[in-house]
């Protein structure tokens, strides 16, 4: 039992010795120029991030508005098509027995035209929505690139200030 206890205690000390990290050498004290450069870079970074967030929010809002408009256009087009279907069915129902076939043919033609118009309208609405989504994606990418540029320039300014010593 004593040997087991001694082994456990020794293992604990050994693992704690390995687990300790090396103390890093103290960094050179930051000069006033480095501190100013870091503060300026941090301020520029935060402004760039805020600007990027605004662009992202604006782009998302534009896409949402475009989606709503597209849905409204699609609903309006389909409502018109249904109205044309009902009108055609009424004309067929009100036709004489002799003119029934002619009325049905005319109604089928009107229904096909209404359906085609509704589909065209839906396609155009989807096209506008897709364009808006692409523009939003591009705006977001450009904003992210500008933010990265500001961060890189800030880091370079800090590095240059540190090199001046």
PDB file of C-alpha atoms in Angstrom:
ATOM      1  CA  UNK A   1       0.000   0.000   0.000  1.00  0.00           C
ATOM      2  CA  UNK A   2       2.832   2.360   0.829  1.00  0.00           C
ATOM      3  CA  UNK A   3       4.477   1.686  -2.525  1.00  0.00           C
ATOM      4  CA  UNK A   4       1.231   2.426  -4.352  1.00  0.00           C
ATOM      5  CA  UNK A   5       0.767   5.665  -2.452  1.00  0.00           C
ATOM      6  CA  UNK A   6       4.374   6.671  -3.096  1.00  0.00           C
ATOM      7  CA  UNK A   7       3.954   5.932  -6.816  1.00  0.00           C
ATOM      8  CA  UNK A   8       0.791   8.026  -7.054  1.00  0.00           C
ATOM      9  CA  UNK A   9       2.430  10.954  -5.265  1.00  0.00           C
ATOM     10  CA  UNK A  10       5.511  10.727  -7.470  1.00  0.00           C
ATOM     11  CA  UNK A  11       3.341  10.584 -10.594  1.00  0.00           C
ATOM     12  CA  UNK A  12       1.433  13.656  -9.461  1.00  0.00           C
ATOM     13  CA  UNK A  13       4.638  15.626  -8.987  1.00  0.00           C
ATOM     14  CA  UNK A  14       6.011  14.435 -12.316  1.00  0.00           C
ATOM     15  CA  UNK A  15       2.904  15.406 -14.271  1.00  0.00           C
ATOM     16  CA  UNK A  16       2.728  18.796 -12.587  1.00  0.00           C
ATOM     17  CA  UNK A  17       6.335  19.436 -13.530  1.00  0.00           C
ATOM     18  CA  UNK A  18       5.607  18.608 -17.172  1.00  0.00           C
ATOM     19  CA  UNK A  19       2.392  20.586 -17.179  1.00  0.00           C
ATOM     20  CA  UNK A  20       4.080  23.840 -16.215  1.00  0.00           C
ATOM     21  CA  UNK A  21       4.613  26.175 -19.095  1.00  0.00           C
ATOM     22  CA  UNK A  22       7.806  28.060 -19.642  1.00  0.00           C
ATOM     23  CA  UNK A  23       7.678  31.653 -18.512  1.00  0.00           C
ATOM     24  CA  UNK A  24       8.020  33.852 -21.568  1.00  0.00           C
ATOM     25  CA  UNK A  25      10.720  36.450 -21.610  1.00  0.00           C
ATOM     26  CA  UNK A  26       9.333  39.832 -20.642  1.00  0.00           C
ATOM     27  CA  UNK A  27       8.380  41.831 -23.673  1.00  0.00           C
ATOM     28  CA  UNK A  28      10.154  45.040 -24.351  1.00  0.00           C
ATOM     29  CA  UNK A  29       8.237  47.932 -22.852  1.00  0.00           C
ATOM     30  CA  UNK A  30       5.991  49.563 -25.395  1.00  0.00           C
ATOM     31  CA  UNK A  31       7.024  53.011 -26.433  1.00  0.00           C
ATOM     32  CA  UNK A  32       4.628  55.906 -26.602  1.00  0.00           C
ATOM     33  CA  UNK A  33       4.571  55.711 -30.396  1.00  0.00           C
ATOM     34  CA  UNK A  34       3.633  52.022 -30.302  1.00  0.00           C
ATOM     35  CA  UNK A  35       0.858  52.661 -27.794  1.00  0.00           C
ATOM     36  CA  UNK A  36      -0.515  55.496 -29.936  1.00  0.00           C
ATOM     37  CA  UNK A  37      -0.317  53.357 -33.079  1.00  0.00           C
ATOM     38  CA  UNK A  38      -2.111  50.489 -31.333  1.00  0.00           C
ATOM     39  CA  UNK A  39      -4.854  52.824 -30.100  1.00  0.00           C
ATOM     40  CA  UNK A  40      -5.263  54.352 -33.551  1.00  0.00           C
ATOM     41  CA  UNK A  41      -5.376  50.917 -35.176  1.00  0.00           C
ATOM     42  CA  UNK A  42      -7.936  49.666 -32.658  1.00  0.00           C
ATOM     43  CA  UNK A  43     -10.125  52.719 -33.246  1.00  0.00           C
ATOM     44  CA  UNK A  44      -9.920  52.280 -37.026  1.00  0.00           C
ATOM     45  CA  UNK A  45     -10.681  48.560 -36.690  1.00  0.00           C
ATOM     46  CA  UNK A  46     -13.781  49.188 -34.610  1.00  0.00           C
ATOM     47  CA  UNK A  47     -15.018  51.832 -37.071  1.00  0.00           C
ATOM     48  CA  UNK A  48     -14.455  49.456 -39.983  1.00  0.00           C
ATOM     49  CA  UNK A  49     -16.293  46.628 -38.228  1.00  0.00           C
ATOM     50  CA  UNK A  50     -19.249  48.906 -37.454  1.00  0.00           C
ATOM     51  CA  UNK A  51     -19.327  50.093 -41.068  1.00  0.00           C
ATOM     52  CA  UNK A  52     -19.219  46.491 -42.296  1.00  0.00           C
ATOM     53  CA  UNK A  53     -22.092  45.548 -39.994  1.00  0.00           C
ATOM     54  CA  UNK A  54     -24.156  48.459 -41.329  1.00  0.00           C
ATOM     55  CA  UNK A  55     -23.508  47.389 -44.919  1.00  0.00           C
ATOM     56  CA  UNK A  56     -24.468  43.800 -44.063  1.00  0.00           C
ATOM     57  CA  UNK A  57     -27.667  44.908 -42.350  1.00  0.00           C
ATOM     58  CA  UNK A  58     -28.577  47.196 -45.238  1.00  0.00           C
ATOM     59  CA  UNK A  59     -27.939  44.445 -47.781  1.00  0.00           C
ATOM     60  CA  UNK A  60     -30.040  41.976 -45.797  1.00  0.00           C
ATOM     61  CA  UNK A  61     -32.834  44.553 -45.542  1.00  0.00           C
ATOM     62  CA  UNK A  62     -32.754  45.141 -49.303  1.00  0.00           C
ATOM     63  CA  UNK A  63     -32.958  41.405 -49.966  1.00  0.00           C
ATOM     64  CA  UNK A  64     -35.892  41.073 -47.575  1.00  0.00           C
ATOM     65  CA  UNK A  65     -37.714  43.949 -49.290  1.00  0.00           C
ATOM     66  CA  UNK A  66     -37.051  42.402 -52.696  1.00  0.00           C
ATOM     67  CA  UNK A  67     -38.399  39.068 -51.460  1.00  0.00           C
ATOM     68  CA  UNK A  68     -41.584  40.724 -50.228  1.00  0.00           C
ATOM     69  CA  UNK A  69     -42.028  42.550 -53.546  1.00  0.00           C
ATOM     70  CA  UNK A  70     -41.463  39.335 -55.481  1.00  0.00           C
ATOM     71  CA  UNK A  71     -44.023  37.479 -53.389  1.00  0.00           C
ATOM     72  CA  UNK A  72     -46.577  40.260 -53.901  1.00  0.00           C
ATOM     73  CA  UNK A  73     -46.021  40.234 -57.661  1.00  0.00           C
ATOM     74  CA  UNK A  74     -46.369  36.450 -57.787  1.00  0.00           C
ATOM     75  CA  UNK A  75     -49.566  36.518 -55.740  1.00  0.00           C
ATOM     76  CA  UNK A  76     -51.024  39.281 -57.904  1.00  0.00           C
ATOM     77  CA  UNK A  77     -50.186  37.379 -61.097  1.00  0.00           C
ATOM     78  CA  UNK A  78     -51.697  34.153 -59.811  1.00  0.00           C
ATOM     79  CA  UNK A  79     -54.810  35.999 -58.642  1.00  0.00           C
ATOM     80  CA  UNK A  80     -55.230  37.427 -62.139  1.00  0.00           C
ATOM     81  CA  UNK A  81     -54.826  33.949 -63.596  1.00  0.00           C
ATOM     82  CA  UNK A  82     -57.477  32.541 -61.261  1.00  0.00           C
ATOM     83  CA  UNK A  83     -59.794  35.398 -62.181  1.00  0.00           C
ATOM     84  CA  UNK A  84     -59.281  34.608 -65.877  1.00  0.00           C
ATOM     85  CA  UNK A  85     -59.983  30.915 -65.166  1.00  0.00           C
ATOM     86  CA  UNK A  86     -63.238  31.811 -63.414  1.00  0.00           C
ATOM     87  CA  UNK A  87     -64.279  34.208 -66.172  1.00  0.00           C
ATOM     88  CA  UNK A  88     -63.595  31.564 -68.823  1.00  0.00           C
ATOM     89  CA  UNK A  89     -65.548  28.936 -66.884  1.00  0.00           C
ATOM     90  CA  UNK A  90     -68.503  31.340 -66.577  1.00  0.00           C
ATOM     91  CA  UNK A  91     -68.476  31.984 -70.313  1.00  0.00           C
ATOM     92  CA  UNK A  92     -68.461  28.266 -71.024  1.00  0.00           C
ATOM     93  CA  UNK A  93     -71.296  27.665 -68.568  1.00  0.00           C
ATOM     94  CA  UNK A  94     -73.345  30.493 -70.075  1.00  0.00           C
ATOM     95  CA  UNK A  95     -72.862  29.382 -73.658  1.00  0.00           C
ATOM     96  CA  UNK A  96     -75.594  27.744 -75.713  1.00  0.00           C
ATOM     97  CA  UNK A  97     -75.375  24.035 -76.345  1.00  0.00           C
ATOM     98  CA  UNK A  98     -74.552  24.673 -79.999  1.00  0.00           C
ATOM     99  CA  UNK A  99     -71.719  27.122 -79.183  1.00  0.00           C
ATOM    100  CA  UNK A 100     -70.356  25.128 -76.234  1.00  0.00           C
ATOM    101  CA  UNK A 101     -67.346  23.672 -78.107  1.00  0.00           C
ATOM    102  CA  UNK A 102     -66.428  27.051 -79.542  1.00  0.00           C
ATOM    103  CA  UNK A 103     -66.732  28.669 -76.097  1.00  0.00           C
ATOM    104  CA  UNK A 104     -64.584  25.931 -74.523  1.00  0.00           C
ATOM    105  CA  UNK A 105     -61.876  26.433 -77.142  1.00  0.00           C
ATOM    106  CA  UNK A 106     -61.956  30.183 -76.577  1.00  0.00           C
ATOM    107  CA  UNK A 107     -61.836  29.650 -72.801  1.00  0.00           C
ATOM    108  CA  UNK A 108     -58.904  27.245 -73.097  1.00  0.00           C
ATOM    109  CA  UNK A 109     -57.032  29.852 -75.118  1.00  0.00           C
ATOM    110  CA  UNK A 110     -57.738  32.558 -72.513  1.00  0.00           C
ATOM    111  CA  UNK A 111     -56.698  30.269 -69.662  1.00  0.00           C
ATOM    112  CA  UNK A 112     -53.443  29.353 -71.405  1.00  0.00           C
ATOM    113  CA  UNK A 113     -52.667  33.038 -71.961  1.00  0.00           C
ATOM    114  CA  UNK A 114     -53.409  33.899 -68.336  1.00  0.00           C
ATOM    115  CA  UNK A 115     -51.249  31.029 -67.087  1.00  0.00           C
ATOM    116  CA  UNK A 116     -48.377  32.074 -69.342  1.00  0.00           C
ATOM    117  CA  UNK A 117     -48.625  35.669 -68.097  1.00  0.00           C
ATOM    118  CA  UNK A 118     -48.577  34.493 -64.478  1.00  0.00           C
ATOM    119  CA  UNK A 119     -45.521  32.331 -65.072  1.00  0.00           C
ATOM    120  CA  UNK A 120     -43.689  35.151 -66.874  1.00  0.00           C
ATOM    121  CA  UNK A 121     -44.463  37.520 -64.035  1.00  0.00           C
ATOM    122  CA  UNK A 122     -43.209  35.005 -61.475  1.00  0.00           C
ATOM    123  CA  UNK A 123     -40.000  34.429 -63.409  1.00  0.00           C
ATOM    124  CA  UNK A 124     -39.335  38.169 -63.674  1.00  0.00           C
ATOM    125  CA  UNK A 125     -39.985  38.635 -59.951  1.00  0.00           C
ATOM    126  CA  UNK A 126     -37.596  35.789 -59.130  1.00  0.00           C
ATOM    127  CA  UNK A 127     -35.011  37.313 -61.470  1.00  0.00           C
ATOM    128  CA  UNK A 128     -35.175  40.660 -59.665  1.00  0.00           C
ATOM    129  CA  UNK A 129     -34.872  38.898 -56.317  1.00  0.00           C
ATOM    130  CA  UNK A 130     -31.838  36.940 -57.509  1.00  0.00           C
ATOM    131  CA  UNK A 131     -30.184  40.150 -58.748  1.00  0.00           C
ATOM    132  CA  UNK A 132     -30.756  41.784 -55.380  1.00  0.00           C
ATOM    133  CA  UNK A 133     -29.275  38.766 -53.599  1.00  0.00           C
ATOM    134  CA  UNK A 134     -26.181  38.874 -55.811  1.00  0.00           C
ATOM    135  CA  UNK A 135     -25.767  42.615 -55.202  1.00  0.00           C
ATOM    136  CA  UNK A 136     -26.133  42.085 -51.471  1.00  0.00           C
ATOM    137  CA  UNK A 137     -23.530  39.337 -51.525  1.00  0.00           C
ATOM    138  CA  UNK A 138     -21.138  41.566 -53.454  1.00  0.00           C
ATOM    139  CA  UNK A 139     -21.700  44.476 -51.054  1.00  0.00           C
ATOM    140  CA  UNK A 140     -20.987  42.215 -48.096  1.00  0.00           C
ATOM    141  CA  UNK A 141     -17.805  40.868 -49.687  1.00  0.00           C
ATOM    142  CA  UNK A 142     -16.538  44.367 -50.483  1.00  0.00           C
ATOM    143  CA  UNK A 143     -17.275  45.546 -46.940  1.00  0.00           C
ATOM    144  CA  UNK A 144     -15.458  42.549 -45.474  1.00  0.00           C
ATOM    145  CA  UNK A 145     -12.472  43.222 -47.732  1.00  0.00           C
ATOM    146  CA  UNK A 146     -12.355  46.862 -46.653  1.00  0.00           C
ATOM    147  CA  UNK A 147     -12.443  45.806 -43.005  1.00  0.00           C
ATOM    148  CA  UNK A 148      -9.566  43.394 -43.563  1.00  0.00           C
ATOM    149  CA  UNK A 149      -7.646  46.153 -45.342  1.00  0.00           C
ATOM    150  CA  UNK A 150      -8.083  48.522 -42.387  1.00  0.00           C
ATOM    151  CA  UNK A 151      -6.980  45.805 -39.953  1.00  0.00           C
ATOM    152  CA  UNK A 152      -3.887  45.004 -42.033  1.00  0.00           C
ATOM    153  CA  UNK A 153      -2.945  48.677 -42.351  1.00  0.00           C
ATOM    154  CA  UNK A 154      -3.344  49.139 -38.605  1.00  0.00           C
ATOM    155  CA  UNK A 155      -1.126  46.155 -37.884  1.00  0.00           C
ATOM    156  CA  UNK A 156       1.467  47.510 -40.314  1.00  0.00           C
ATOM    157  CA  UNK A 157       1.378  50.928 -38.608  1.00  0.00           C
ATOM    158  CA  UNK A 158       1.925  49.304 -35.216  1.00  0.00           C
ATOM    159  CA  UNK A 159       4.818  47.266 -36.614  1.00  0.00           C
ATOM    160  CA  UNK A 160       6.352  50.400 -38.148  1.00  0.00           C
ATOM    161  CA  UNK A 161       6.010  52.286 -34.860  1.00  0.00           C
ATOM    162  CA  UNK A 162       7.671  49.431 -32.991  1.00  0.00           C
ATOM    163  CA  UNK A 163      10.540  49.370 -35.497  1.00  0.00           C
ATOM    164  CA  UNK A 164      11.288  53.095 -35.040  1.00  0.00           C
ATOM    165  CA  UNK A 165      12.428  52.786 -31.420  1.00  0.00           C
TER     166      UNK A 165
END
